[in-house]
mmCIF file of C-alpha atoms in Angstrom:
data_model
loop_
_atom_site.group_PDB
_atom_site.id
_atom_site.type_symbol
_atom_site.label_atom_id
_atom_site.label_comp_id
_atom_site.label_asym_id
_atom_site.label_seq_id
_atom_site.Cartn_x
_atom_site.Cartn_y
_atom_site.Cartn_z
ATOM 1 C CA ASP A 219 22.790 58.441 -166.417
ATOM 2 C CA VAL A 220 20.448 56.361 -164.530
ATOM 3 C CA GLN A 221 17.028 56.854 -165.668
ATOM 4 C CA MET A 222 14.335 56.000 -162.947
ATOM 5 C CA THR A 223 11.070 55.863 -164.310
ATOM 6 C CA GLN A 224 8.415 55.826 -161.476
ATOM 7 C CA SER A 225 4.680 54.814 -161.629
ATOM 8 C CA PRO A 226 1.876 55.768 -160.971
ATOM 9 C CA PHE A 227 2.189 59.248 -160.912
ATOM 10 C CA ASN A 228 -0.881 59.449 -158.594
ATOM 11 C CA LEU A 229 -2.291 56.445 -156.353
ATOM 12 C CA ALA A 230 -6.041 57.106 -154.121
ATOM 13 C CA ALA A 231 -6.316 54.561 -151.543
ATOM 14 C CA SER A 232 -8.471 54.301 -148.689
ATOM 15 C CA PRO A 233 -6.907 53.285 -145.212
ATOM 16 C CA GLY A 234 -6.727 49.297 -144.759
ATOM 17 C CA GLU A 235 -6.177 48.686 -148.171
ATOM 18 C CA SER A 236 -3.052 47.609 -150.213
ATOM 19 C CA VAL A 237 -1.071 49.347 -153.044
ATOM 20 C CA SER A 238 2.110 49.147 -155.013
ATOM 21 C CA ILE A 239 4.474 51.702 -156.320
ATOM 22 C CA ASN A 240 6.600 50.835 -159.356
ATOM 23 C CA CYS A 241 9.943 52.205 -160.434
ATOM 24 C CA LYS A 242 12.463 50.880 -163.229
ATOM 25 C CA ALA A 243 15.545 51.418 -163.894
ATOM 26 C CA SER A 244 17.215 52.106 -167.673
ATOM 27 C CA LYS A 245 19.566 50.294 -167.218
ATOM 28 C CA SER A 246 21.122 47.452 -164.529
ATOM 29 C CA ILE A 247 21.286 48.779 -160.962
ATOM 30 C CA SER A 248 21.784 45.314 -159.456
ATOM 31 C CA LYS A 249 20.114 45.642 -156.092
ATOM 32 C CA TYR A 250 20.542 49.288 -155.309
ATOM 33 C CA LEU A 251 17.493 51.152 -154.905
ATOM 34 C CA ALA A 252 16.225 52.781 -152.113
ATOM 35 C CA TRP A 253 12.277 54.211 -151.409
ATOM 36 C CA TYR A 254 11.734 57.190 -149.528
ATOM 37 C CA GLN A 255 8.700 58.963 -148.006
ATOM 38 C CA GLN A 256 8.058 62.794 -147.957
ATOM 39 C CA LYS A 257 5.229 64.485 -145.825
ATOM 40 C CA PRO A 258 4.738 68.322 -145.005
ATOM 41 C CA GLY A 259 6.277 69.659 -142.309
ATOM 42 C CA LYS A 260 8.453 66.289 -142.049
ATOM 43 C CA THR A 261 12.072 65.081 -142.697
ATOM 44 C CA ILE A 262 11.522 62.771 -145.573
ATOM 45 C CA LYS A 263 11.987 59.046 -144.604
ATOM 46 C CA LEU A 264 13.899 56.330 -145.553
ATOM 47 C CA LEU A 265 11.994 53.183 -146.132
ATOM 48 C CA ILE A 266 14.014 50.281 -147.506
ATOM 49 C CA TYR A 267 17.316 50.479 -149.013
ATOM 50 C CA ASP A 268 19.169 47.609 -151.283
ATOM 51 C CA GLY A 269 15.665 47.063 -152.851
ATOM 52 C CA SER A 270 14.057 45.358 -150.231
ATOM 53 C CA THR A 271 15.279 45.701 -146.514
ATOM 54 C CA LEU A 272 13.622 47.400 -144.284
ATOM 55 C CA GLN A 273 14.926 50.422 -142.267
ATOM 56 C CA SER A 274 15.096 50.306 -138.905
ATOM 57 C CA GLY A 275 11.823 51.590 -137.069
ATOM 58 C CA ILE A 276 9.712 51.480 -140.537
ATOM 59 C CA PRO A 277 6.797 49.232 -139.749
ATOM 60 C CA SER A 278 6.504 45.414 -141.321
ATOM 61 C CA ARG A 279 3.966 46.768 -143.555
ATOM 62 C CA PHE A 280 5.980 48.386 -146.041
ATOM 63 C CA SER A 281 7.943 45.783 -148.303
ATOM 64 C CA GLY A 282 10.192 45.950 -151.074
ATOM 65 C CA SER A 283 11.181 43.902 -154.300
ATOM 66 C CA ARG A 284 12.710 43.718 -157.309
ATOM 67 C CA SER A 285 12.518 41.804 -160.524
ATOM 68 C CA GLY A 286 15.780 42.725 -162.968
ATOM 69 C CA THR A 287 15.502 46.459 -163.233
ATOM 70 C CA ASP A 288 12.178 46.658 -162.224
ATOM 71 C CA PHE A 289 11.264 46.902 -158.141
ATOM 72 C CA THR A 290 8.034 47.315 -156.493
ATOM 73 C CA LEU A 291 7.187 49.067 -152.691
ATOM 74 C CA THR A 292 3.675 47.521 -151.974
ATOM 75 C CA ILE A 293 2.620 49.565 -148.500
ATOM 76 C CA ARG A 294 -0.402 46.524 -146.814
ATOM 77 C CA ARG A 295 -3.076 47.733 -144.703
ATOM 78 C CA LEU A 296 -2.709 51.331 -145.464
ATOM 79 C CA GLU A 297 -2.719 53.292 -142.001
ATOM 80 C CA PRO A 298 -3.964 57.347 -142.407
ATOM 81 C CA GLU A 299 -0.034 58.439 -141.613
ATOM 82 C CA ASP A 300 1.349 56.955 -144.827
ATOM 83 C CA PHE A 301 -0.485 59.146 -147.234
ATOM 84 C CA GLY A 302 2.343 61.456 -149.043
ATOM 85 C CA LEU A 303 4.902 61.859 -151.552
ATOM 86 C CA TYR A 304 7.170 58.640 -152.251
ATOM 87 C CA TYR A 305 10.745 58.281 -154.299
ATOM 88 C CA CYS A 306 12.744 55.829 -155.599
ATOM 89 C CA GLN A 307 16.156 56.503 -155.644
ATOM 90 C CA GLN A 308 19.288 53.966 -157.431
ATOM 91 C CA HIS A 309 22.039 54.035 -155.152
ATOM 92 C CA ASN A 310 24.289 52.084 -157.473
ATOM 93 C CA GLU A 311 26.041 54.591 -159.615
ATOM 94 C CA TYR A 312 26.961 58.274 -159.785
ATOM 95 C CA PRO A 313 25.183 60.074 -160.430
ATOM 96 C CA PHE A 314 22.428 59.218 -157.525
ATOM 97 C CA THR A 315 19.188 59.362 -159.348
ATOM 98 C CA PHE A 316 15.461 59.924 -158.439
ATOM 99 C CA GLY A 317 11.774 58.666 -159.660
ATOM 100 C CA SER A 318 9.640 61.591 -160.427
ATOM 101 C CA GLY A 319 7.329 60.579 -157.061
ATOM 102 C CA THR A 320 4.063 59.252 -156.440
ATOM 103 C CA LYS A 321 1.450 60.911 -154.711
ATOM 104 C CA LEU A 322 -0.628 58.650 -152.582
ATOM 105 C CA GLU A 323 -3.946 60.129 -151.289
ATOM 106 C CA ILE A 324 -6.599 59.073 -149.590
ATOM 107 C CA LYS A 325 -9.683 58.215 -151.360
ATOM 108 C CA VAL B 184 21.203 61.070 -135.169
ATOM 109 C CA GLN B 185 19.893 65.233 -136.298
ATOM 110 C CA VAL B 186 21.368 67.203 -139.440
ATOM 111 C CA GLY B 187 19.949 70.694 -139.963
ATOM 112 C CA GLU B 188 20.506 72.807 -142.432
ATOM 113 C CA SER B 189 20.882 77.131 -142.735
ATOM 114 C CA GLY B 190 22.022 80.087 -144.878
ATOM 115 C CA GLY B 191 19.279 79.965 -147.653
ATOM 116 C CA GLY B 192 17.562 83.201 -148.841
ATOM 117 C CA ILE B 193 17.321 85.174 -151.665
ATOM 118 C CA VAL B 194 20.171 86.280 -154.417
ATOM 119 C CA GLN B 195 20.532 87.842 -157.777
ATOM 120 C CA PRO B 196 21.473 85.738 -160.945
ATOM 121 C CA GLY B 197 25.452 85.471 -160.642
ATOM 122 C CA GLN B 198 25.935 85.711 -156.925
ATOM 123 C CA SER B 199 26.964 83.641 -154.216
ATOM 124 C CA LEU B 200 25.404 82.009 -151.163
ATOM 125 C CA THR B 201 27.174 79.100 -148.648
ATOM 126 C CA LEU B 202 24.451 76.847 -146.961
ATOM 127 C CA SER B 203 26.032 74.611 -143.560
ATOM 128 C CA CYS B 204 24.516 71.514 -142.246
ATOM 129 C CA SER B 205 24.953 71.460 -138.556
ATOM 130 C CA ALA B 206 25.022 67.340 -137.362
ATOM 131 C CA SER B 207 24.935 65.934 -134.168
ATOM 132 C CA GLY B 208 24.619 62.180 -132.349
ATOM 133 C CA PHE B 209 27.004 60.364 -135.048
ATOM 134 C CA MET B 210 30.219 60.174 -135.549
ATOM 135 C CA PHE B 211 30.326 62.673 -138.238
ATOM 136 C CA SER B 212 33.793 62.009 -139.418
ATOM 137 C CA ASN B 213 32.682 58.324 -140.597
ATOM 138 C CA HIS B 214 30.148 59.295 -142.860
ATOM 139 C CA GLY B 215 29.944 60.193 -146.500
ATOM 140 C CA MET B 216 27.771 63.392 -146.762
ATOM 141 C CA HIS B 217 24.982 64.957 -149.832
ATOM 142 C CA TRP B 218 23.419 67.529 -150.900
ATOM 143 C CA ILE B 219 20.546 66.937 -152.609
ATOM 144 C CA ARG B 220 17.527 69.746 -153.430
ATOM 145 C CA GLN B 221 14.207 70.408 -154.875
ATOM 146 C CA ALA B 222 12.985 72.830 -157.526
ATOM 147 C CA PRO B 223 9.378 74.250 -156.422
ATOM 148 C CA GLY B 224 6.726 71.357 -157.007
ATOM 149 C CA GLN B 225 9.357 69.127 -158.295
ATOM 150 C CA GLY B 226 10.844 65.901 -157.594
ATOM 151 C CA LEU B 227 14.381 65.408 -155.750
ATOM 152 C CA ASP B 228 18.119 66.098 -157.525
ATOM 153 C CA TRP B 229 20.943 64.670 -155.937
ATOM 154 C CA VAL B 230 23.287 67.882 -156.426
ATOM 155 C CA ALA B 231 27.177 66.422 -154.283
ATOM 156 C CA HIS B 232 28.898 63.987 -152.136
ATOM 157 C CA ILE B 233 31.650 64.329 -149.934
ATOM 158 C CA SER B 234 32.849 61.313 -148.643
ATOM 159 C CA SER B 235 35.033 60.653 -144.924
ATOM 160 C CA SER B 236 37.754 60.744 -146.915
ATOM 161 C CA ASP B 237 37.157 64.122 -148.556
ATOM 162 C CA GLY B 238 36.447 62.981 -152.268
ATOM 163 C CA THR B 239 34.067 65.143 -153.903
ATOM 164 C CA VAL B 240 31.507 64.054 -157.475
ATOM 165 C CA TYR B 241 29.267 66.618 -158.602
ATOM 166 C CA ALA B 242 26.230 66.581 -160.782
ATOM 167 C CA ASP B 243 26.451 67.638 -164.193
ATOM 168 C CA ALA B 244 24.138 70.612 -163.350
ATOM 169 C CA VAL B 245 26.607 72.355 -160.656
ATOM 170 C CA LYS B 246 30.265 70.916 -161.480
ATOM 171 C CA GLY B 247 32.374 73.967 -161.325
ATOM 172 C CA ARG B 248 29.864 76.322 -159.980
ATOM 173 C CA PHE B 249 29.041 74.376 -156.233
ATOM 174 C CA THR B 250 31.726 73.494 -153.816
ATOM 175 C CA ILE B 251 31.072 70.509 -151.361
ATOM 176 C CA SER B 252 33.360 70.761 -148.360
ATOM 177 C CA ARG B 253 33.049 69.497 -144.521
ATOM 178 C CA ASP B 254 34.813 70.694 -141.167
ATOM 179 C CA ASN B 255 34.637 66.782 -138.691
ATOM 180 C CA ALA B 256 36.089 69.022 -135.852
ATOM 181 C CA LYS B 257 32.891 71.059 -136.118
ATOM 182 C CA ASN B 258 30.783 68.538 -137.441
ATOM 183 C CA THR B 259 29.181 71.055 -140.237
ATOM 184 C CA LEU B 260 29.028 70.199 -143.975
ATOM 185 C CA TYR B 261 28.935 73.435 -146.205
ATOM 186 C CA LEU B 262 28.518 73.835 -150.015
ATOM 187 C CA GLN B 263 29.484 76.820 -151.719
ATOM 188 C CA LEU B 264 27.017 78.383 -154.253
ATOM 189 C CA ASN B 265 28.452 80.395 -156.857
ATOM 190 C CA SER B 266 27.636 81.631 -160.037
ATOM 191 C CA LEU B 267 23.714 80.701 -159.326
ATOM 192 C CA LYS B 268 21.071 80.331 -161.912
ATOM 193 C CA SER B 269 17.679 81.053 -161.742
ATOM 194 C CA GLU B 270 17.349 77.314 -161.950
ATOM 195 C CA ASP B 271 18.991 76.634 -158.440
ATOM 196 C CA THR B 272 15.746 77.873 -156.709
ATOM 197 C CA ALA B 273 14.886 75.131 -154.544
ATOM 198 C CA ILE B 274 15.000 73.573 -150.901
ATOM 199 C CA TYR B 275 18.664 72.438 -150.382
ATOM 200 C CA TYR B 276 18.576 69.206 -147.795
ATOM 201 C CA CYS B 277 21.918 67.684 -146.375
ATOM 202 C CA ALA B 278 21.562 64.162 -146.215
ATOM 203 C CA ARG B 279 23.557 61.295 -144.220
ATOM 204 C CA SER B 280 25.053 58.011 -146.083
ATOM 205 C CA ASP B 281 25.269 55.177 -143.991
ATOM 206 C CA TYR B 282 28.416 53.376 -144.160
ATOM 207 C CA ALA B 283 29.658 52.005 -147.102
ATOM 208 C CA SER B 284 26.507 53.115 -149.386
ATOM 209 C CA TYR B 285 24.614 55.704 -150.839
ATOM 210 C CA TYR B 286 21.384 55.639 -149.940
ATOM 211 C CA PHE B 287 20.401 58.338 -147.288
ATOM 212 C CA ASP B 288 19.442 57.501 -143.976
ATOM 213 C CA TYR B 289 18.922 60.693 -142.378
ATOM 214 C CA TRP B 290 17.892 64.509 -144.495
ATOM 215 C CA GLY B 291 17.479 67.692 -142.970
ATOM 216 C CA GLN B 292 14.659 69.780 -143.130
ATOM 217 C CA GLY B 293 15.632 71.737 -146.089
ATOM 218 C CA VAL B 294 16.969 75.602 -146.456
ATOM 219 C CA MET B 295 15.607 77.331 -149.533
ATOM 220 C CA VAL B 296 17.347 78.858 -152.070
ATOM 221 C CA THR B 297 16.080 81.330 -154.207
ATOM 222 C CA VAL B 298 17.922 82.944 -157.016
ATOM 223 C CA SER B 299 15.730 85.935 -158.410
ATOM 224 C CA SER B 300 16.784 89.597 -160.653
#
C-alpha cells in the first residue's frame, strides 16, 4: 500500500497569512494526489485533484504543487472559513490512502 | 449533486448491518462510487469502490465481510456489513468519483455505525 505522510499535524495561523501543508508518498503516485477540507457539520470538500487542479468553485487562494513524491497544499491570504481539518489522498492505485490530517487553527 | 447515507446504528459484534446512500442531481449509473470511513477522532480510511460497470474492490480490512452494491434504477448505493467487529466502529461516508478517476468529488454527511457489546 502507498503510505501518505502528512505534516504538520497541527498548524496555527492568523487570517491574512499564508500556510503550507505537506504530503509525501512512500512511492511514485505520478500526479495523482487530492486535497480535502473537513469542517464540523459540513460535508467533506474536494479542493484539489491531480496534484494541482483546482476543483470547480474552490477559491484561487488554494493551490497545489508537486515535486516527485512530495506534494504541497498552499493557502494564501487565509480567510476565517479556511480553518479546519485537511487531508491528502493518493488516487493513483488501490487501496486509496489518506494522510493522517492537518488541523489548521486560528492563532 | 447530492448523496446521503442512512441505515447506521448500534450493533453487537458479529452482527450485520446494511447502509444505503441515495444519490441525486447526476447520472448515477455513469459514476463510480465509494464508501470511506472515519473512526472516532481518527483520519479517513477508504473501504470499497464499485465502478459504473459493477466491478468492486475492497480494502483488506473488510474484504470477505463487507459487500458494496448499487441499484441504478433507484440511484442508490449500498454497503452490506457482516461479521462486524469493534474496530468497524466509525462514521461511514459515501462519495462519488469523477469520470475515470479515483478522487472523491462529492461526499455525504456520513452515518454512524457503532459495534459494541
